[in-house]
Coordinates of C-alpha atoms in Angstrom, one line a residue:
Chain A
M1 CA -66.9 3.7 -66.2
S2 CA -65.0 1.6 -63.6
I3 CA -64.0 3.4 -60.6
L4 CA -61.1 1.4 -60.6
S5 CA -58.2 3.5 -61.3
K6 CA -54.8 3.2 -62.4
E7 CA -53.6 4.5 -59.5
I8 CA -55.4 2.5 -57.2
I9 CA -54.2 -0.5 -59.5
S10 CA -50.3 0.9 -59.3
Q11 CA -50.9 0.9 -55.1
K12 CA -52.0 -2.1 -55.0
L13 CA -49.5 -3.6 -56.9
Q14 CA -46.9 -2.0 -54.8
S15 CA -48.6 -3.1 -52.0
I16 CA -48.3 -7.0 -53.5
Q17 CA -44.5 -6.3 -54.1
A18 CA -44.3 -5.4 -50.5
Y19 CA -45.8 -8.1 -49.3
I20 CA -44.0 -10.5 -51.5
I21 CA -40.6 -9.2 -50.5
S22 CA -41.9 -9.3 -46.5
Q23 CA -43.0 -13.3 -47.2
I24 CA -39.8 -14.3 -49.0
E25 CA -37.5 -13.0 -46.9
K26 CA -39.0 -14.0 -44.0
C27 CA -38.9 -17.6 -45.5
D28 CA -34.9 -17.0 -47.0
G29 CA -34.2 -15.9 -43.3
K30 CA -30.8 -14.4 -44.6
G31 CA -30.8 -12.4 -47.6
I32 CA -32.3 -8.9 -47.9
F33 CA -34.0 -7.1 -51.0
I34 CA -32.1 -4.1 -51.8
K35 CA -34.4 -1.5 -53.4
D36 CA -33.1 0.1 -56.5
S37 CA -35.4 3.0 -57.1
W38 CA -35.3 4.2 -61.1
I39 CA -36.9 6.9 -63.0
R40 CA -38.1 6.9 -66.9
L41 CA -37.1 10.2 -68.5
E42 CA -40.1 9.9 -70.4
G43 CA -42.6 9.6 -67.5
G44 CA -42.6 7.3 -64.6
G45 CA -40.2 4.9 -63.1
G46 CA -39.8 1.6 -60.7
D47 CA -38.5 -0.1 -57.6
T48 CA -36.3 -2.9 -58.8
C49 CA -35.9 -4.9 -55.7
I50 CA -32.9 -7.7 -55.3
L51 CA -31.7 -10.2 -53.2
Q52 CA -28.5 -12.0 -53.9
N53 CA -26.9 -14.5 -51.8
G54 CA -29.4 -15.3 -49.1
N55 CA -30.1 -18.8 -47.8
A56 CA -32.1 -20.7 -50.0
L57 CA -32.1 -17.9 -52.7
E58 CA -29.3 -16.9 -54.7
K59 CA -30.6 -14.3 -56.6
A60 CA -34.4 -13.2 -56.6
G61 CA -35.6 -10.3 -58.2
V62 CA -39.2 -8.5 -57.2
N63 CA -39.7 -5.4 -59.8
F64 CA -42.2 -2.9 -59.6
S65 CA -42.8 -0.4 -62.5
A66 CA -45.3 2.1 -63.4
V67 CA -44.6 4.1 -66.4
Y68 CA -46.6 6.5 -68.9
G69 CA -45.8 9.0 -71.5
E70 CA -46.5 8.9 -75.3
L71 CA -46.5 5.3 -76.5
P72 CA -43.1 4.6 -78.0
V73 CA -43.2 3.8 -81.5
Q74 CA -42.3 0.0 -81.2
I75 CA -45.3 -0.5 -78.9
A76 CA -47.6 1.6 -81.2
K77 CA -46.4 -0.7 -84.3
E78 CA -47.0 -3.8 -82.4
F79 CA -50.5 -2.8 -80.7
G80 CA -51.5 -1.2 -84.3
V81 CA -52.6 2.1 -82.9
N82 CA -51.7 5.9 -83.4
E83 CA -48.6 6.4 -82.7
K84 CA -49.6 9.6 -80.6
S85 CA -51.8 7.8 -78.0
E86 CA -50.9 8.5 -74.3
F87 CA -50.4 5.4 -72.3
F88 CA -49.8 4.0 -68.8
A89 CA -48.6 0.7 -68.1
T90 CA -47.8 -0.9 -64.5
G91 CA -46.7 -4.1 -63.2
V92 CA -45.0 -6.6 -60.6
S93 CA -42.7 -8.9 -62.1
V94 CA -40.8 -11.7 -60.0
V95 CA -38.1 -14.1 -60.6
M96 CA -36.3 -16.3 -58.3
H97 CA -33.2 -18.5 -58.5
P98 CA -32.8 -20.9 -55.6
F99 CA -29.1 -22.4 -54.4
N100 CA -30.6 -26.0 -54.0
P101 CA -31.2 -27.6 -57.5
F102 CA -34.2 -29.3 -55.7
V103 CA -36.0 -26.4 -55.2
P104 CA -37.8 -24.9 -58.5
I105 CA -37.4 -21.3 -60.2
I106 CA -40.1 -19.7 -60.2
H107 CA -41.8 -16.8 -62.1
M108 CA -44.7 -14.3 -61.7
N109 CA -45.5 -11.5 -63.4
I110 CA -49.1 -9.3 -63.4
R111 CA -49.5 -5.9 -65.3
Y112 CA -52.3 -3.3 -66.7
F113 CA -52.0 -1.0 -69.8
E114 CA -54.0 1.5 -70.8
M115 CA -54.3 3.9 -73.6
G116 CA -56.6 7.1 -73.7
E117 CA -60.2 6.4 -74.4
G118 CA -61.1 3.7 -72.3
V119 CA -59.1 0.9 -73.6
Y120 CA -57.2 -1.3 -71.4
W121 CA -55.9 -4.5 -70.7
F122 CA -54.5 -7.2 -67.9
G123 CA -51.8 -9.8 -68.3
G124 CA -49.8 -11.9 -66.4
G125 CA -48.7 -15.3 -65.5
I126 CA -47.1 -17.5 -62.8
D127 CA -45.1 -20.4 -63.9
L128 CA -42.7 -23.2 -62.0
T129 CA -39.2 -24.3 -63.5
P130 CA -37.6 -27.0 -61.7
H131 CA -34.4 -28.1 -62.8
Y132 CA -35.6 -31.6 -61.4
V133 CA -39.5 -32.4 -62.0
D134 CA -41.3 -33.5 -59.3
K135 CA -44.5 -35.0 -59.7
Q136 CA -45.8 -34.2 -56.1
Q137 CA -44.3 -30.7 -56.2
A138 CA -46.0 -30.2 -60.0
N139 CA -49.4 -31.6 -58.7
Y140 CA -49.4 -29.5 -55.7
F141 CA -48.5 -26.4 -57.5
H142 CA -51.2 -27.1 -60.3
S143 CA -54.1 -27.8 -58.3
E144 CA -53.2 -24.8 -55.6
L145 CA -53.1 -22.6 -58.4
K146 CA -56.4 -24.1 -60.2
K147 CA -57.8 -23.2 -56.7
V148 CA -57.0 -19.3 -57.1
C149 CA -58.5 -19.5 -60.7
D150 CA -61.6 -21.0 -60.0
N151 CA -62.2 -18.4 -57.1
F152 CA -62.9 -16.1 -59.9
D153 CA -63.7 -18.1 -63.0
K154 CA -63.9 -21.7 -63.5
S155 CA -62.7 -21.4 -67.2
Y156 CA -59.7 -19.4 -66.1
Y157 CA -57.5 -22.7 -65.4
A158 CA -58.1 -24.5 -68.2
T159 CA -57.6 -21.7 -70.8
F160 CA -54.7 -20.1 -69.0
K161 CA -52.5 -23.5 -68.4
K162 CA -52.9 -24.0 -72.2
E163 CA -51.7 -20.7 -72.8
A164 CA -48.5 -21.2 -70.6
D165 CA -47.9 -24.2 -72.3
N166 CA -47.4 -22.7 -75.5
Y167 CA -45.8 -19.7 -74.5
F168 CA -43.2 -21.2 -72.0
F169 CA -41.8 -23.2 -74.5
N170 CA -38.1 -23.6 -75.9
K171 CA -39.3 -24.1 -79.4
H172 CA -35.7 -24.5 -80.8
R173 CA -35.3 -27.6 -78.0
D174 CA -38.3 -28.7 -78.2
E175 CA -39.4 -28.4 -74.5
T176 CA -41.2 -26.9 -71.8
R177 CA -39.2 -24.0 -69.9
G178 CA -40.4 -26.1 -67.0
V179 CA -44.2 -27.6 -65.7
G180 CA -45.9 -24.3 -66.7
G181 CA -48.6 -22.7 -64.8
I182 CA -50.8 -20.1 -66.1
F183 CA -50.3 -17.0 -68.9
F184 CA -52.8 -14.7 -69.9
D185 CA -53.0 -11.2 -72.0
R186 CA -55.3 -8.9 -72.6
L187 CA -57.6 -9.8 -69.9
V188 CA -60.5 -7.2 -70.3
E189 CA -64.2 -7.0 -68.8
N190 CA -66.7 -8.9 -70.1
K191 CA -70.2 -10.5 -69.4
N192 CA -68.8 -12.8 -66.9
N193 CA -66.3 -10.4 -65.0
T194 CA -66.1 -6.6 -64.5
K195 CA -62.6 -5.0 -64.5
K196 CA -62.6 -4.9 -60.6
Q197 CA -63.1 -8.7 -60.7
I198 CA -60.3 -9.4 -63.1
F199 CA -57.5 -6.8 -61.0
D200 CA -58.6 -9.1 -57.8
F201 CA -58.1 -12.3 -59.6
L202 CA -54.2 -11.0 -60.4
A203 CA -53.6 -9.5 -56.9
A204 CA -54.6 -13.2 -55.9
I205 CA -52.3 -14.5 -58.2
G206 CA -49.7 -12.1 -56.9
E207 CA -50.6 -12.9 -53.6
F208 CA -50.4 -16.9 -54.0
M209 CA -46.8 -16.3 -55.6
P210 CA -44.7 -16.4 -52.4
Q211 CA -47.6 -18.8 -50.6
I212 CA -46.7 -21.3 -52.9
Y213 CA -43.2 -20.7 -53.1
T214 CA -42.1 -20.2 -49.6
H215 CA -44.0 -23.8 -49.1
L216 CA -41.8 -25.3 -52.2
I217 CA -38.9 -23.8 -50.4
G218 CA -39.3 -25.3 -47.3
E219 CA -39.8 -28.7 -48.8
K220 CA -36.7 -29.0 -50.5
R221 CA -34.5 -26.6 -49.1
N222 CA -32.2 -29.3 -46.8
E223 CA -32.0 -31.9 -49.7
V224 CA -28.6 -33.1 -50.2
F225 CA -27.4 -32.6 -53.6
T226 CA -24.5 -33.6 -55.3
E227 CA -22.0 -32.0 -57.8
Q228 CA -23.5 -33.1 -60.5
N229 CA -27.0 -32.4 -59.3
K230 CA -25.3 -29.0 -59.5
M231 CA -24.0 -29.1 -63.0
W232 CA -27.3 -30.0 -64.1
Q233 CA -29.0 -26.9 -62.2
M234 CA -26.4 -24.8 -64.0
M235 CA -26.8 -26.4 -67.6
R236 CA -31.2 -25.9 -66.9
R237 CA -30.5 -22.4 -65.9
G238 CA -28.8 -22.1 -69.7
R239 CA -32.5 -22.9 -70.9
Y240 CA -34.0 -20.7 -68.7
V241 CA -31.1 -17.9 -70.2
E242 CA -32.4 -19.5 -73.6
F243 CA -36.0 -18.9 -72.8
N244 CA -35.8 -15.5 -71.9
L245 CA -33.5 -14.0 -74.2
V246 CA -35.1 -15.7 -77.6
Y247 CA -38.6 -16.0 -77.0
D248 CA -40.0 -14.1 -73.7
R249 CA -42.0 -11.1 -75.3
G250 CA -41.5 -8.9 -71.8
T251 CA -37.6 -9.2 -72.2
K252 CA -37.5 -8.7 -76.1
F253 CA -40.0 -5.8 -75.7
G254 CA -37.9 -4.0 -73.0
L255 CA -34.6 -4.2 -75.1
E256 CA -36.3 -3.2 -78.0
T257 CA -37.6 -0.1 -76.0
S258 CA -34.6 0.9 -74.4
G259 CA -36.6 0.0 -71.0
R260 CA -34.2 -0.3 -67.6
I261 CA -31.6 -3.1 -68.9
E262 CA -30.7 -4.3 -65.5
S263 CA -34.5 -4.3 -64.4
I264 CA -35.4 -6.7 -67.3
L265 CA -32.6 -8.6 -67.2
M266 CA -32.6 -9.4 -63.5
S267 CA -34.4 -12.6 -64.8
L268 CA -31.0 -14.4 -65.9
P269 CA -29.5 -16.5 -62.9
P270 CA -26.3 -15.8 -61.4
Q271 CA -24.7 -18.6 -62.9
A272 CA -25.4 -20.7 -66.1
N273 CA -23.4 -23.6 -68.1
W274 CA -23.4 -24.7 -71.6
E275 CA -21.9 -28.4 -72.4
Y276 CA -22.2 -29.4 -75.7
N277 CA -24.9 -32.2 -76.6
H278 CA -25.3 -32.8 -73.0
K279 CA -27.8 -36.0 -72.9
P280 CA -28.3 -37.6 -69.7
K281 CA -28.3 -41.5 -68.6
L282 CA -31.4 -43.3 -69.6
N283 CA -33.9 -43.7 -66.9
S284 CA -31.8 -41.6 -65.0
K285 CA -33.3 -38.2 -62.7
E286 CA -32.1 -35.9 -65.7
W287 CA -33.6 -38.0 -68.6
Q288 CA -36.9 -38.1 -66.7
T289 CA -36.9 -34.7 -65.9
L290 CA -36.8 -34.2 -70.0
E291 CA -39.4 -36.5 -70.5
L292 CA -41.6 -34.3 -68.2
L293 CA -40.8 -31.0 -70.2
K294 CA -44.0 -31.6 -72.7
K295 CA -46.7 -29.7 -73.1
D296 CA -50.5 -30.7 -72.3
I297 CA -49.2 -32.8 -69.1
D298 CA -52.3 -32.8 -67.1
W299 CA -50.7 -32.2 -63.5
I300 CA -53.7 -32.5 -61.4
N301 CA -54.4 -36.0 -62.5
I302 CA -51.2 -37.3 -63.2
Chain B
M1 CA -19.0 -18.8 -115.8
S2 CA -17.0 -19.5 -112.9
I3 CA -15.0 -22.7 -112.9
L4 CA -15.1 -22.3 -109.0
S5 CA -17.8 -24.6 -108.0
K6 CA -19.5 -25.5 -104.9
E7 CA -17.9 -28.2 -104.7
I8 CA -14.4 -26.8 -104.7
I9 CA -15.7 -24.3 -102.2
S10 CA -16.8 -26.8 -100.0
Q11 CA -13.9 -29.1 -100.3
K12 CA -11.9 -25.8 -99.6
L13 CA -13.6 -24.9 -96.5
Q14 CA -13.3 -28.3 -95.0
S15 CA -9.3 -28.2 -95.5
I16 CA -9.6 -25.3 -93.6
Q17 CA -11.6 -26.7 -90.9
A18 CA -8.8 -29.3 -90.6
Y19 CA -6.2 -26.6 -90.7
I20 CA -7.7 -24.9 -87.9
I21 CA -8.0 -27.6 -85.8
S22 CA -4.7 -29.0 -85.8
Q23 CA -3.3 -25.9 -85.3
I24 CA -5.2 -25.0 -82.4
E25 CA -4.6 -28.6 -81.1
K26 CA -0.8 -28.2 -81.4
C27 CA -1.5 -24.8 -79.3
D28 CA -3.5 -25.9 -76.8
G29 CA -1.3 -29.1 -76.2
K30 CA -4.0 -31.4 -74.4
G31 CA -7.7 -30.7 -75.8
I32 CA -8.6 -32.7 -78.8
F33 CA -11.4 -31.9 -81.2
I34 CA -14.1 -34.6 -80.9
K35 CA -15.9 -34.6 -84.2
D36 CA -19.6 -34.8 -84.4
S37 CA -21.2 -35.5 -88.1
W38 CA -24.7 -34.9 -88.5
I39 CA -26.9 -35.5 -91.5
R40 CA -29.6 -32.8 -92.6
L41 CA -32.9 -35.0 -93.6
E42 CA -33.8 -32.4 -96.5
G43 CA -30.2 -32.7 -97.8
G44 CA -26.7 -32.3 -96.7
G45 CA -25.1 -32.2 -93.2
G46 CA -21.9 -31.2 -91.6
D47 CA -18.9 -32.0 -89.1
T48 CA -19.4 -30.2 -86.0
C49 CA -16.1 -30.3 -84.0
I50 CA -15.7 -29.5 -80.5
L51 CA -12.6 -29.3 -77.7
Q52 CA -13.6 -29.2 -74.1
N53 CA -11.1 -28.9 -71.3
G54 CA -8.2 -28.1 -72.8
N55 CA -5.1 -26.6 -71.4
A56 CA -5.6 -22.9 -72.7
L57 CA -9.1 -23.7 -74.2
E58 CA -12.3 -24.5 -72.3
K59 CA -14.5 -24.8 -75.1
A60 CA -13.9 -24.5 -78.7
G61 CA -15.9 -25.2 -81.7
V62 CA -15.0 -25.3 -85.1
N63 CA -17.9 -26.2 -87.4
F64 CA -18.3 -27.1 -91.4
S65 CA -21.5 -27.6 -92.7
A66 CA -22.9 -27.9 -96.6
V67 CA -26.6 -28.2 -96.8
Y68 CA -28.6 -28.0 -99.7
G69 CA -32.2 -28.7 -101.1
E70 CA -35.4 -26.7 -101.4
L71 CA -35.0 -23.2 -99.9
P72 CA -36.9 -23.0 -96.3
V73 CA -39.8 -20.9 -96.3
Q74 CA -38.2 -18.2 -93.7
I75 CA -34.9 -18.3 -96.1
A76 CA -36.9 -17.5 -99.3
K77 CA -39.2 -15.1 -97.3
E78 CA -36.0 -13.0 -96.0
F79 CA -34.1 -12.9 -99.1
G80 CA -37.4 -12.1 -101.1
V81 CA -37.4 -14.9 -103.6
N82 CA -39.6 -17.5 -105.2
E83 CA -40.0 -20.6 -102.4
K84 CA -39.6 -23.2 -104.8
S85 CA -35.7 -22.2 -105.4
E86 CA -32.8 -24.8 -104.8
F87 CA -30.0 -23.6 -102.7
F88 CA -26.7 -25.0 -101.5
A89 CA -24.8 -23.1 -98.1
T90 CA -21.6 -24.1 -96.9
G91 CA -19.6 -22.8 -94.0
V92 CA -17.2 -22.6 -91.5
S93 CA -17.7 -21.1 -88.0
V94 CA -15.2 -21.0 -85.2
V95 CA -16.1 -19.8 -81.6
M96 CA -13.1 -20.5 -78.5
H97 CA -13.6 -19.4 -74.8
P98 CA -10.4 -19.5 -72.9
F99 CA -9.7 -20.2 -69.6
N100 CA -7.6 -17.5 -68.8
P101 CA -9.2 -14.3 -68.6
F102 CA -6.5 -12.4 -70.1
V103 CA -6.7 -14.3 -73.5
P104 CA -9.9 -13.1 -75.5
I105 CA -12.6 -15.1 -77.0
I106 CA -12.4 -15.1 -80.9
H107 CA -14.7 -16.0 -83.7
M108 CA -14.7 -16.4 -87.1
N109 CA -17.2 -17.4 -89.7
I110 CA -17.0 -18.0 -93.7
R111 CA -19.7 -18.9 -95.8
Y112 CA -21.2 -19.1 -99.4
F113 CA -24.5 -19.1 -100.6
E114 CA -26.0 -20.4 -104.1
M115 CA -29.3 -20.5 -105.5
G116 CA -30.3 -21.5 -109.2
E117 CA -29.4 -19.2 -112.1
G118 CA -26.4 -17.9 -111.0
V119 CA -26.9 -16.3 -107.6
Y120 CA -24.6 -16.6 -105.1
W121 CA -22.9 -14.8 -102.3
F122 CA -19.9 -15.1 -99.6
G123 CA -20.3 -13.7 -96.3
G124 CA -18.1 -14.2 -93.1
G125 CA -16.1 -11.9 -90.5
I126 CA -13.8 -12.5 -87.7
D127 CA -13.6 -10.7 -84.4
L128 CA -12.2 -10.5 -80.9
T129 CA -13.9 -10.4 -77.5
P130 CA -11.5 -9.7 -74.7
H131 CA -12.6 -10.1 -71.2
Y132 CA -9.8 -7.3 -70.6
V133 CA -9.1 -5.0 -73.3
D134 CA -5.3 -4.9 -73.9
K135 CA -4.5 -2.1 -76.4
Q136 CA -1.4 -3.6 -77.7
Q137 CA -3.1 -7.1 -78.3
A138 CA -6.0 -5.4 -80.0
N139 CA -3.6 -3.3 -82.2
Y140 CA -2.0 -6.5 -83.0
F141 CA -4.8 -8.4 -84.0
H142 CA -6.2 -5.3 -86.3
S143 CA -2.9 -4.6 -87.7
E144 CA -2.1 -8.3 -88.9
L145 CA -6.0 -8.3 -90.4
K146 CA -5.8 -5.2 -92.3
K147 CA -2.8 -6.9 -94.1
V148 CA -4.8 -9.8 -94.8
C149 CA -7.5 -7.5 -96.2
D150 CA -5.0 -5.4 -98.1
N151 CA -3.7 -8.2 -100.0
F152 CA -6.7 -8.2 -102.0
D153 CA -8.7 -5.1 -101.6
K154 CA -7.3 -2.1 -100.3
S155 CA -11.0 -1.3 -99.3
Y156 CA -12.0 -4.2 -97.3
Y157 CA -10.4 -3.4 -94.1
A158 CA -12.2 0.2 -93.3
T159 CA -15.6 -0.8 -95.2
F160 CA -15.9 -4.1 -93.2
K161 CA -14.2 -3.0 -89.7
K162 CA -17.0 -0.4 -89.9
E163 CA -19.8 -3.4 -90.7
A164 CA -18.3 -4.9 -87.5
D165 CA -18.6 -2.9 -85.0
N166 CA -22.3 -2.0 -86.1
Y167 CA -23.0 -5.8 -86.0
F168 CA -21.3 -6.9 -83.0
F169 CA -22.8 -4.7 -80.4
N170 CA -24.9 -5.5 -77.9
K171 CA -27.7 -2.3 -78.4
H172 CA -29.1 -2.7 -75.2
R173 CA -26.2 -2.3 -73.2
D174 CA -24.6 0.2 -75.8
E175 CA -21.4 -1.3 -75.8
T176 CA -19.3 -3.4 -78.6
R177 CA -19.1 -7.4 -78.2
G178 CA -15.3 -6.6 -78.2
V179 CA -12.5 -4.8 -80.1
G180 CA -14.4 -6.0 -83.4
G181 CA -12.7 -6.9 -86.4
I182 CA -14.2 -7.4 -89.9
F183 CA -17.4 -8.4 -90.6
F184 CA -18.9 -8.6 -94.9
D185 CA -22.4 -10.0 -95.9
R186 CA -23.5 -10.6 -99.8
L187 CA -19.8 -9.9 -101.4
V188 CA -20.5 -11.0 -105.1
E189 CA -17.6 -10.5 -108.0
N190 CA -17.3 -7.1 -109.6
K191 CA -15.1 -5.2 -111.5
N192 CA -12.2 -5.6 -108.8
N193 CA -12.4 -9.0 -107.7
T194 CA -13.2 -12.0 -109.5
K195 CA -15.3 -14.8 -107.6
K196 CA -12.3 -16.7 -106.9
Q197 CA -10.3 -13.7 -105.9
I198 CA -13.4 -13.4 -103.2
F199 CA -13.0 -17.0 -101.9
D200 CA -9.4 -17.1 -101.6
F201 CA -10.0 -13.9 -99.6
L202 CA -12.1 -16.0 -97.0
A203 CA -10.0 -18.9 -97.6
A204 CA -6.9 -16.5 -96.0
I205 CA -9.4 -15.3 -93.3
G206 CA -10.0 -18.8 -92.4
E207 CA -6.2 -19.4 -92.3
F208 CA -5.5 -16.2 -90.6
M209 CA -7.7 -17.3 -87.5
P210 CA -5.8 -20.3 -86.1
Q211 CA -2.2 -17.9 -86.9
I212 CA -3.2 -15.1 -85.0
Y213 CA -4.9 -17.1 -82.2
T214 CA -2.5 -18.9 -81.6
H215 CA -0.2 -16.0 -81.1
L216 CA -2.5 -14.2 -78.6
I217 CA -2.8 -17.2 -76.7
G218 CA 0.7 -17.7 -76.1
E219 CA 1.1 -14.1 -75.2
K220 CA -1.4 -14.4 -72.5
R221 CA -1.8 -18.0 -71.4
N222 CA 0.4 -18.1 -68.3
E223 CA -0.6 -14.6 -67.1
V224 CA -1.7 -14.9 -63.4
F225 CA -5.4 -14.3 -62.6
T226 CA -7.8 -13.5 -59.7
E227 CA -10.8 -14.9 -58.3
Q228 CA -12.1 -11.6 -59.4
N229 CA -10.7 -11.6 -62.7
K230 CA -12.7 -14.6 -63.4
M231 CA -15.9 -13.5 -62.2
W232 CA -15.4 -10.6 -64.5
Q233 CA -14.4 -13.2 -67.4
M234 CA -18.1 -14.8 -66.5
M235 CA -19.8 -11.5 -66.3
R236 CA -18.2 -11.0 -70.0
R237 CA -19.2 -14.2 -71.2
G238 CA -23.0 -13.3 -70.1
R239 CA -22.9 -10.2 -72.7
Y240 CA -21.6 -13.1 -75.2
V241 CA -24.6 -15.0 -74.7
E242 CA -27.1 -11.7 -75.0
F243 CA -25.3 -10.9 -78.4
N244 CA -25.8 -14.4 -79.6
L245 CA -29.0 -15.2 -78.5
V246 CA -30.7 -11.6 -79.1
Y247 CA -28.7 -10.4 -82.0
D248 CA -26.4 -13.0 -83.6
R249 CA -28.1 -13.3 -87.1
G250 CA -26.8 -16.8 -87.8
T251 CA -28.0 -18.0 -84.7
K252 CA -31.3 -16.6 -84.9
F253 CA -31.9 -17.9 -88.4
G254 CA -30.6 -21.2 -87.3
L255 CA -33.0 -21.1 -84.2
E256 CA -36.0 -20.2 -86.7
T257 CA -35.2 -22.7 -89.4
S258 CA -34.8 -25.6 -86.8
G259 CA -31.0 -26.1 -87.8
R260 CA -28.7 -28.4 -85.9
I261 CA -29.5 -26.7 -82.2
E262 CA -26.1 -28.0 -80.8
S263 CA -24.0 -26.9 -83.5
I264 CA -25.5 -23.3 -83.6
L265 CA -25.4 -23.1 -79.9
M266 CA -21.9 -24.3 -79.5
S267 CA -20.7 -20.8 -79.6
L268 CA -22.6 -20.2 -76.0
P269 CA -19.6 -20.4 -73.2
P270 CA -19.2 -23.2 -70.7
Q271 CA -20.0 -21.1 -67.7
A272 CA -21.6 -17.4 -67.5
N273 CA -22.4 -15.3 -64.9
W274 CA -24.8 -12.2 -64.5
E275 CA -24.4 -10.0 -61.5
Y276 CA -27.5 -7.4 -60.8
N277 CA -26.3 -3.8 -61.9
H278 CA -22.4 -4.5 -61.4
K279 CA -20.3 -1.8 -62.0
P280 CA -17.0 -1.6 -61.9
K281 CA -14.5 0.6 -59.3
L282 CA -13.6 4.0 -61.4
N283 CA -10.1 3.6 -63.2
S284 CA -10.0 -0.3 -62.5
K285 CA -8.9 -2.8 -65.4
E286 CA -12.7 -3.7 -65.5
W287 CA -13.6 -0.1 -66.0
Q288 CA -11.2 0.4 -68.7
T289 CA -12.4 -2.5 -70.4
L290 CA -15.7 -0.8 -70.6
E291 CA -14.2 2.6 -71.6
L292 CA -13.1 0.6 -74.9
L293 CA -16.0 -1.3 -75.8
K294 CA -17.1 1.7 -78.5
K295 CA -17.6 1.8 -82.1
D296 CA -15.2 3.4 -84.1
I297 CA -12.3 3.2 -82.5
D298 CA -9.2 3.1 -84.9
W299 CA -7.1 0.0 -83.1
I300 CA -4.6 0.6 -85.8
N301 CA -3.6 4.3 -85.2
I302 CA -4.5 4.0 -81.0

């Protein structure tokens, strides 16, 4: 039996949420996260923390939740388990939309799920969605992310990077959401990693998020941009909306199981645009970005 | 055997598309529909007609398509039929997003589907999505729509109005998309209506669309609005995006079967906004609108 209880995991996740908030507020310099606590009638609840109209960030959400009770029918069906099971699920979710179109959107999620009789798993991921792909930033993000992964398991980065490419993909556009990152689900202890080691990996990803993002913001927040850059940002945010509403498992799941809608949809941007059949000019910065929204780019050796 | 062939249906739908375009252009007074013709590799194609940045309309799409060939696997599965069937599908789809927040969004779709061995059906609908619900306009829209329906079958309006309330519904928000209209699917000839009579009903809906909408535009296009009204419009458009990407069968179907993406997603607004947990002030116009986004409102006797 593991001594890593759901209570300890949940507490640590809350402290990660607090850490992310403090680091991001410090970096932004103006925006403050407003905490909105909610209760789930069937058991548990969460703290949704939202920053709007900061200096660097237009909208940012850092959500914590810990919910439990009887497993909802839809989840039981999806997991192929007995409906009457008890469950416990806790996690931290982050999405941040910056003002400056040269600063990327970031997303991070770490979560733990447990059912009766010792069944549990971890899941999560972190990925970067630049409106304009900057190879140097993508390279830096992936290189630093690989270091975090390598500290725990040399196989993690390659495996989870591939999963991210497949997951963060707008199939109908035949383009990746951004430059990817890592994605993993149903991680459990095995001969290489104890439950505690896996959770330490999740915690490291949670702490990596504000570290890398404040660095990326710092590099680009003052870059001069045009009206055209801003329009392109709004169109790329439109793609972000498409991904989240059409494919994102967490979002779909939340909508189907009547989760707290405003917490689930905090990932949507403050503004998004759609222009019919927009095609960037050949070799423009926008065109170059589309050329880089592909799976299986080796960002570390690009 | 009916003499109403797929060729005749398809031609008539094209003439309805042309009629809608001419009426809407005349009403707008500035915007012109640009025709984008596309070909489907497996058979057929379409004419996507888009108006952007008119006087009254910010973005409007009037799409015609007629596609045929071997039934795609996903469709065969959904319909529970033999994969190797040949199919033919044709339709006209309309979505219009106005500038003025007091002018409603309109949607209309009429379609015909046919498979080998005499299997066919009609489907379609028309519905109104006001950013601000105006009871008088909603009443007028439904009253006029009922007249069109009553000309063909006295049971149509009540039946299809109920279907629209259930279909155009953002379940996760527990609110209807707008004030509804009618929605129907799999209509086939029966003891009351021949195939030709049903198609005449569809054609009448197609012609009703520009007649009612130009009237509604005329009533509201010059109404003075504030920045706050505009922001509310953008948030209501956000709900429209949510409906179309999460629930709309045509959209989901198109995305899954790799239809022509830009034609399918022409329904998305030029701009949409999301604000975390926005709650209109009690008794404000925005609050009153939310109170009216409910199923089963009898708009004719309100």
